[in-house]
PDB file of C-alpha atoms in Angstrom:
ATOM      1  CA  MET A   1       0.337 -28.962  12.519  1.00 57.00           C
ATOM      2  CA  ALA A   2       2.597 -27.480   9.870  1.00 58.00           C
ATOM      3  CA  LYS A   3       2.971 -23.734   9.781  1.00 66.00           C
ATOM      4  CA  ILE A   4       2.477 -21.887   6.544  1.00 67.00           C
ATOM      5  CA  SER A   5       5.182 -19.304   6.032  1.00 72.00           C
ATOM      6  CA  LEU A   6       3.569 -15.957   5.387  1.00 69.00           C
ATOM      7  CA  LYS A   7       5.193 -13.836   2.739  1.00 73.00           C
ATOM      8  CA  LEU A   8       3.686 -10.512   3.692  1.00 78.00           C
ATOM      9  CA  ASP A   9       6.369  -8.605   1.821  1.00 80.00           C
ATOM     10  CA  GLU A  10       5.065 -10.236  -1.360  1.00 81.00           C
ATOM     11  CA  LEU A  11       1.575  -8.884  -0.711  1.00 86.00           C
ATOM     12  CA  ILE A  12       2.467  -5.230  -0.280  1.00 89.00           C
ATOM     13  CA  ASP A  13       5.913  -3.755  -0.850  1.00 92.00           C
ATOM     14  CA  GLY A  14       6.380  -1.565   2.217  1.00 91.00           C
ATOM     15  CA  VAL A  15       9.418   0.252   0.865  1.00 93.00           C
ATOM     16  CA  MET A  16       7.629   1.233  -2.340  1.00 95.00           C
ATOM     17  CA  LEU A  17       4.495   2.199  -0.418  1.00 94.00           C
ATOM     18  CA  ARG A  18       6.506   4.538   1.826  1.00 94.00           C
ATOM     19  CA  HIS A  19       8.237   5.987  -1.231  1.00 96.00           C
ATOM     20  CA  ASP A  20       4.945   6.641  -3.018  1.00 96.00           C
ATOM     21  CA  MET A  21       3.335   8.157   0.078  1.00 93.00           C
ATOM     22  CA  THR A  22       6.324  10.453   0.571  1.00 92.00           C
ATOM     23  CA  ALA A  23       6.083  11.518  -3.067  1.00 93.00           C
ATOM     24  CA  LEU A  24       2.380  12.280  -2.635  1.00 90.00           C
ATOM     25  CA  THR A  25       2.960  14.483   0.386  1.00 88.00           C
ATOM     26  CA  ALA A  26       5.814  16.275  -1.363  1.00 89.00           C
ATOM     27  CA  ALA A  27       3.647  16.899  -4.434  1.00 87.00           C
ATOM     28  CA  HIS A  28       0.966  18.703  -2.435  1.00 84.00           C
ATOM     29  CA  ALA A  29       1.379  21.960  -0.552  1.00 81.00           C
ATOM     30  CA  GLY A  30       1.368  21.959   3.219  1.00 80.00           C
ATOM     31  CA  ASP A  31       2.325  19.335   5.755  1.00 83.00           C
ATOM     32  CA  GLY A  32       0.535  16.426   4.101  1.00 83.00           C
ATOM     33  CA  SER A  33      -2.632  16.701   6.145  1.00 86.00           C
ATOM     34  CA  GLY A  34      -4.677  18.603   3.568  1.00 90.00           C
ATOM     35  CA  PRO A  35      -7.770  17.125   1.930  1.00 91.00           C
ATOM     36  CA  ALA A  36      -6.118  16.671  -1.469  1.00 90.00           C
ATOM     37  CA  THR A  37      -3.204  14.759   0.028  1.00 91.00           C
ATOM     38  CA  ARG A  38      -5.465  12.616   2.200  1.00 92.00           C
ATOM     39  CA  ALA A  39      -7.628  11.747  -0.814  1.00 94.00           C
ATOM     40  CA  ALA A  40      -4.570  10.808  -2.874  1.00 93.00           C
ATOM     41  CA  VAL A  41      -3.164   8.660  -0.049  1.00 93.00           C
ATOM     42  CA  LEU A  42      -6.531   6.949   0.372  1.00 96.00           C
ATOM     43  CA  GLN A  43      -6.648   6.067  -3.336  1.00 97.00           C
ATOM     44  CA  LEU A  44      -3.075   4.756  -3.167  1.00 96.00           C
ATOM     45  CA  LEU A  45      -3.853   2.582  -0.139  1.00 96.00           C
ATOM     46  CA  LYS A  46      -7.024   1.214  -1.738  1.00 97.00           C
ATOM     47  CA  ALA A  47      -5.111   0.304  -4.887  1.00 97.00           C
ATOM     48  CA  ARG A  48      -2.321  -1.402  -2.938  1.00 95.00           C
ATOM     49  CA  LEU A  49      -4.851  -3.267  -0.791  1.00 94.00           C
ATOM     50  CA  ALA A  50      -6.669  -4.535  -3.883  1.00 96.00           C
ATOM     51  CA  GLY A  51      -3.382  -5.657  -5.401  1.00 94.00           C
ATOM     52  CA  GLY A  52      -2.411  -7.418  -2.179  1.00 92.00           C
ATOM     53  CA  ARG A  53      -5.746  -9.222  -2.087  1.00 92.00           C
ATOM     54  CA  LYS A  54      -5.243 -10.511  -5.622  1.00 93.00           C
ATOM     55  CA  ILE A  55      -1.796 -11.813  -4.725  1.00 89.00           C
ATOM     56  CA  ALA A  56      -3.123 -13.457  -1.542  1.00 87.00           C
ATOM     57  CA  GLU A  57      -5.915 -15.152  -3.483  1.00 90.00           C
ATOM     58  CA  ALA A  58      -3.392 -16.469  -5.998  1.00 89.00           C
ATOM     59  CA  MET A  59      -1.216 -17.800  -3.152  1.00 83.00           C
ATOM     60  CA  LEU A  60      -4.187 -19.682  -1.719  1.00 83.00           C
ATOM     61  CA  ARG A  61      -4.933 -21.481  -4.977  1.00 84.00           C
TER      62      ARG A  61
END
């Protein structure tokens, strides 16, 4: 059976995700564990996950 090469880096850019998460924690006071920071990180992760799903669906077509 032929293996399909997974291009996970095309689904979610890990470097950019780390950069954006670092920027979010720097933008909020404290150590990054506050409710405002957690909410912002959650929204970022949901957006990136949705974008990754769209790319994966396009790859499957």
